[in-house]
PDB file of C-alpha atoms in Angstrom:
ATOM      1  CA  MET A 179       0.331   0.053  -0.207  1.00 65.00           C
ATOM      2  CA  LEU A 180       2.521   2.371   0.600  1.00 63.00           C
ATOM      3  CA  PRO A 181       3.579   2.721  -2.747  1.00 66.00           C
ATOM      4  CA  PHE A 182       0.215   3.497  -3.834  1.00 66.00           C
ATOM      5  CA  ARG A 183      -0.160   6.442  -0.925  1.00 67.00           C
ATOM      6  CA  HIS A 184       0.227   9.618  -3.068  1.00 66.00           C
ATOM      7  CA  PHE A 185      -2.877   8.980  -4.837  1.00 68.00           C
ATOM      8  CA  LEU A 186      -4.377   9.649  -1.361  1.00 72.00           C
ATOM      9  CA  TYR A 187      -2.945  13.490  -1.614  1.00 73.00           C
ATOM     10  CA  PRO A 188      -4.104  16.168  -3.843  1.00 73.00           C
ATOM     11  CA  GLY A 189      -2.367  17.920  -6.927  1.00 75.00           C
ATOM     12  CA  ASP A 190       0.867  16.389  -8.907  1.00 76.00           C
ATOM     13  CA  VAL A 191       3.266  14.601  -6.575  1.00 73.00           C
ATOM     14  CA  SER A 192       5.860  15.479  -8.300  1.00 72.00           C
ATOM     15  CA  TRP A 193       5.532  18.886  -7.369  1.00 77.00           C
ATOM     16  CA  THR A 194       3.893  18.558  -3.622  1.00 72.00           C
ATOM     17  CA  GLU A 195       6.235  15.664  -2.597  1.00 72.00           C
ATOM     18  CA  GLU A 196       3.310  14.416  -0.837  1.00 72.00           C
ATOM     19  CA  GLY A 197       3.793  10.568  -0.655  1.00 66.00           C
ATOM     20  CA  HIS A 198       6.653  11.071  -2.941  1.00 66.00           C
ATOM     21  CA  HIS A 199       8.867   9.162  -1.006  1.00 63.00           C
ATOM     22  CA  PHE A 200       9.506   5.014  -1.425  1.00 62.00           C
ATOM     23  CA  ALA A 201       6.651   5.544  -4.305  1.00 62.00           C
ATOM     24  CA  TRP A 202       7.535   3.658  -7.748  1.00 65.00           C
ATOM     25  CA  HIS A 203       7.621   6.826  -9.825  1.00 62.00           C
ATOM     26  CA  MET A 204      10.239   8.523  -7.895  1.00 60.00           C
ATOM     27  CA  MET A 205      12.553   9.177 -11.165  1.00 63.00           C
ATOM     28  CA  LEU A 206       9.990  10.237 -13.061  1.00 68.00           C
ATOM     29  CA  ARG A 207      10.213  14.212 -12.938  1.00 72.00           C
ATOM     30  CA  GLU A 208      13.054  16.237 -13.116  1.00 74.00           C
ATOM     31  CA  LYS A 209      12.898  19.358 -10.184  1.00 76.00           C
ATOM     32  CA  ASP A 210      15.322  22.698  -9.709  1.00 75.00           C
ATOM     33  CA  VAL A 211      14.680  24.454  -6.599  1.00 72.00           C
ATOM     34  CA  GLY A 212      16.215  27.570  -5.136  1.00 73.00           C
ATOM     35  CA  ILE A 213      15.184  27.829  -1.838  1.00 70.00           C
ATOM     36  CA  ARG A 214      15.961  30.638   1.135  1.00 78.00           C
ATOM     37  CA  PHE A 215      15.589  30.415   4.993  1.00 81.00           C
ATOM     38  CA  TYR A 216      14.593  33.690   7.051  1.00 82.00           C
ATOM     39  CA  VAL A 217      14.088  34.175  10.338  1.00 83.00           C
ATOM     40  CA  ILE A 218      12.795  36.696  12.510  1.00 84.00           C
ATOM     41  CA  ALA A 219      12.967  37.415  16.723  1.00 86.00           C
ATOM     42  CA  PRO A 220       9.690  39.571  17.140  1.00 87.00           C
ATOM     43  CA  ALA A 221      10.645  40.710  20.004  1.00 87.00           C
ATOM     44  CA  THR A 222      13.359  42.503  18.668  1.00 88.00           C
ATOM     45  CA  GLY A 223      12.524  42.855  14.854  1.00 85.00           C
ATOM     46  CA  THR A 224      15.743  41.197  14.062  1.00 87.00           C
ATOM     47  CA  ARG A 225      16.049  39.974  10.700  1.00 83.00           C
ATOM     48  CA  GLY A 226      18.191  37.643   9.295  1.00 86.00           C
ATOM     49  CA  LEU A 227      19.077  35.121   6.463  1.00 84.00           C
ATOM     50  CA  VAL A 228      19.476  31.593   7.251  1.00 79.00           C
ATOM     51  CA  LYS A 229      22.189  29.775   4.836  1.00 64.00           C
ATOM     52  CA  VAL A 230      20.886  26.548   3.232  1.00 52.00           C
ATOM     53  CA  SER A 231      23.789  24.994   3.678  1.00 56.00           C
ATOM     54  CA  ASP A 232      24.119  24.903   7.453  1.00 69.00           C
ATOM     55  CA  PHE A 233      22.585  22.040   8.597  1.00 60.00           C
ATOM     56  CA  LEU A 234      20.497  21.805  11.681  1.00 68.00           C
ATOM     57  CA  ASN A 235      18.762  18.654  13.337  1.00 65.00           C
ATOM     58  CA  GLU A 236      15.367  18.493  14.829  1.00 64.00           C
ATOM     59  CA  ARG A 237      16.772  18.437  18.430  1.00 68.00           C
ATOM     60  CA  GLN A 238      19.129  21.570  17.456  1.00 62.00           C
ATOM     61  CA  ILE A 239      16.183  23.630  16.170  1.00 56.00           C
ATOM     62  CA  SER A 240      13.999  22.543  19.293  1.00 57.00           C
ATOM     63  CA  ARG A 241      16.385  23.749  21.456  1.00 57.00           C
ATOM     64  CA  MET A 242      16.625  27.622  19.213  1.00 55.00           C
ATOM     65  CA  GLY A 243      13.908  29.209  21.199  1.00 61.00           C
ATOM     66  CA  LYS A 244      10.620  29.156  20.474  1.00 57.00           C
ATOM     67  CA  ASP A 245      10.478  32.901  19.807  1.00 68.00           C
ATOM     68  CA  LEU A 246      11.609  32.696  15.970  1.00 72.00           C
ATOM     69  CA  GLN A 247       9.599  33.089  13.114  1.00 82.00           C
ATOM     70  CA  ILE A 248      11.015  31.329  10.325  1.00 84.00           C
ATOM     71  CA  TYR A 249       9.696  32.332   6.858  1.00 89.00           C
ATOM     72  CA  VAL A 250      10.883  30.650   3.474  1.00 89.00           C
ATOM     73  CA  LEU A 251      11.110  31.764  -0.330  1.00 89.00           C
ATOM     74  CA  ASN A 252      11.455  28.890  -1.653  1.00 90.00           C
ATOM     75  CA  ILE A 253      11.492  28.326  -5.788  1.00 91.00           C
ATOM     76  CA  ALA A 254      10.953  25.363  -7.795  1.00 92.00           C
ATOM     77  CA  ALA A 255      10.895  24.417 -11.679  1.00 92.00           C
ATOM     78  CA  LEU A 256       8.917  20.864 -12.719  1.00 93.00           C
ATOM     79  CA  ASN A 257      10.431  19.246 -15.798  1.00 92.00           C
ATOM     80  CA  GLY A 258      11.004  22.469 -17.761  1.00 91.00           C
ATOM     81  CA  ARG A 259       8.290  25.013 -16.550  1.00 92.00           C
ATOM     82  CA  LYS A 260       8.971  28.095 -15.860  1.00 92.00           C
ATOM     83  CA  PRO A 261       9.506  28.139 -12.147  1.00 93.00           C
ATOM     84  CA  GLN A 262       7.098  29.231  -9.649  1.00 93.00           C
ATOM     85  CA  LEU A 263       6.635  29.363  -5.535  1.00 93.00           C
ATOM     86  CA  LEU A 264       6.453  25.808  -3.743  1.00 93.00           C
ATOM     87  CA  MET A 265       5.909  27.100  -0.964  1.00 93.00           C
ATOM     88  CA  ASP A 266       3.817  30.042   0.700  1.00 94.00           C
ATOM     89  CA  PRO A 267       6.327  32.884   1.965  1.00 92.00           C
ATOM     90  CA  THR A 268       4.060  34.610   4.479  1.00 93.00           C
ATOM     91  CA  VAL A 269       3.567  31.284   6.429  1.00 94.00           C
ATOM     92  CA  ASP A 270       5.651  31.364   9.758  1.00 90.00           C
ATOM     93  CA  TYR A 271       7.208  27.396   9.247  1.00 88.00           C
ATOM     94  CA  CYS A 272       8.134  27.290  13.155  1.00 84.00           C
ATOM     95  CA  ALA A 273       4.345  27.302  13.485  1.00 88.00           C
ATOM     96  CA  VAL A 274       3.401  24.487  10.982  1.00 90.00           C
ATOM     97  CA  GLN A 275       1.997  20.969  12.591  1.00 88.00           C
ATOM     98  CA  ARG A 276       3.771  18.257  10.457  1.00 83.00           C
ATOM     99  CA  SER A 277       1.154  15.714   9.943  1.00 85.00           C
ATOM    100  CA  TRP A 278       0.581  13.070   7.186  1.00 81.00           C
ATOM    101  CA  PHE A 279      -2.415  15.169   5.754  1.00 88.00           C
ATOM    102  CA  PRO A 280      -2.117  17.554   2.487  1.00 88.00           C
ATOM    103  CA  GLN A 281       0.107  20.723   3.693  1.00 91.00           C
ATOM    104  CA  PRO A 282      -2.097  24.035   2.886  1.00 93.00           C
ATOM    105  CA  TRP A 283       1.401  25.912   2.715  1.00 94.00           C
ATOM    106  CA  ILE A 284       2.290  24.258  -0.153  1.00 93.00           C
ATOM    107  CA  VAL A 285       1.520  26.433  -3.719  1.00 94.00           C
ATOM    108  CA  PRO A 286      -0.417  24.341  -6.327  1.00 94.00           C
ATOM    109  CA  LEU A 287       1.395  23.795  -9.725  1.00 94.00           C
ATOM    110  CA  GLU A 288       0.077  26.606 -12.021  1.00 93.00           C
ATOM    111  CA  GLU A 289       2.880  26.669 -15.034  1.00 92.00           C
ATOM    112  CA  PRO A 290       1.986  24.649 -17.595  1.00 93.00           C
ATOM    113  CA  LEU A 291       4.167  21.902 -19.395  1.00 91.00           C
ATOM    114  CA  ARG A 292       6.189  23.744 -21.804  1.00 90.00           C
ATOM    115  CA  ALA A 293       7.015  22.394 -25.656  1.00 91.00           C
ATOM    116  CA  GLU A 294      10.440  23.487 -24.995  1.00 91.00           C
ATOM    117  CA  SER A 295      11.803  24.376 -21.623  1.00 91.00           C
ATOM    118  CA  TRP A 296      12.344  27.135 -19.639  1.00 90.00           C
ATOM    119  CA  SER A 297      15.736  28.324 -19.102  1.00 89.00           C
ATOM    120  CA  ALA A 298      17.658  30.613 -16.562  1.00 89.00           C
ATOM    121  CA  PRO A 299      20.196  30.569 -14.313  1.00 89.00           C
ATOM    122  CA  LEU A 300      19.151  29.944 -10.501  1.00 86.00           C
ATOM    123  CA  ASP A 301      20.648  32.796  -9.263  1.00 84.00           C
ATOM    124  CA  GLN A 302      19.128  35.156 -11.655  1.00 88.00           C
ATOM    125  CA  TRP A 303      15.454  33.596 -10.454  1.00 87.00           C
ATOM    126  CA  GLU A 304      14.243  36.373  -8.147  1.00 84.00           C
ATOM    127  CA  GLN A 305      15.052  38.807 -10.268  1.00 84.00           C
ATOM    128  CA  ILE A 306      13.488  37.329 -13.818  1.00 86.00           C
ATOM    129  CA  LEU A 307      10.030  36.007 -11.595  1.00 86.00           C
ATOM    130  CA  ASP A 308       7.259  37.925 -10.965  1.00 79.00           C
ATOM    131  CA  LEU A 309       7.073  36.603  -7.688  1.00 77.00           C
ATOM    132  CA  ASP A 310       3.817  37.605  -4.862  1.00 70.00           C
ATOM    133  CA  VAL A 311       5.788  38.214  -1.955  1.00 72.00           C
ATOM    134  CA  PRO A 312       6.153  39.825   0.795  1.00 65.00           C
TER     135      PRO A 312
END
């Protein structure tokens, strides 16, 4: 049953990744992703960019403190489509509860599949795309 659980989630599993692990169709897509994590300390208003290369496990995150907010700018391109937001950038991900249910913060795939692949360097995506982010 495990390889078929992706049928229980709405949307394209190649986009949302929900039910994707251990599925039989795992290698049927190509996905390029650019991601930035922003952390805000509401008490002081201090805001900073967290490098993705800095790895924290769950234990380390739980000891960071509960007085932080984390916002994510995550842009992805699936199978040659023009990149779009994958995660809602207005959500405080410190407050998100993990569950097996579909996640409301995943932005639905709206970009159509193109006859010719969209191509631009990842470091230029933010400047090229008209993103509706705060």
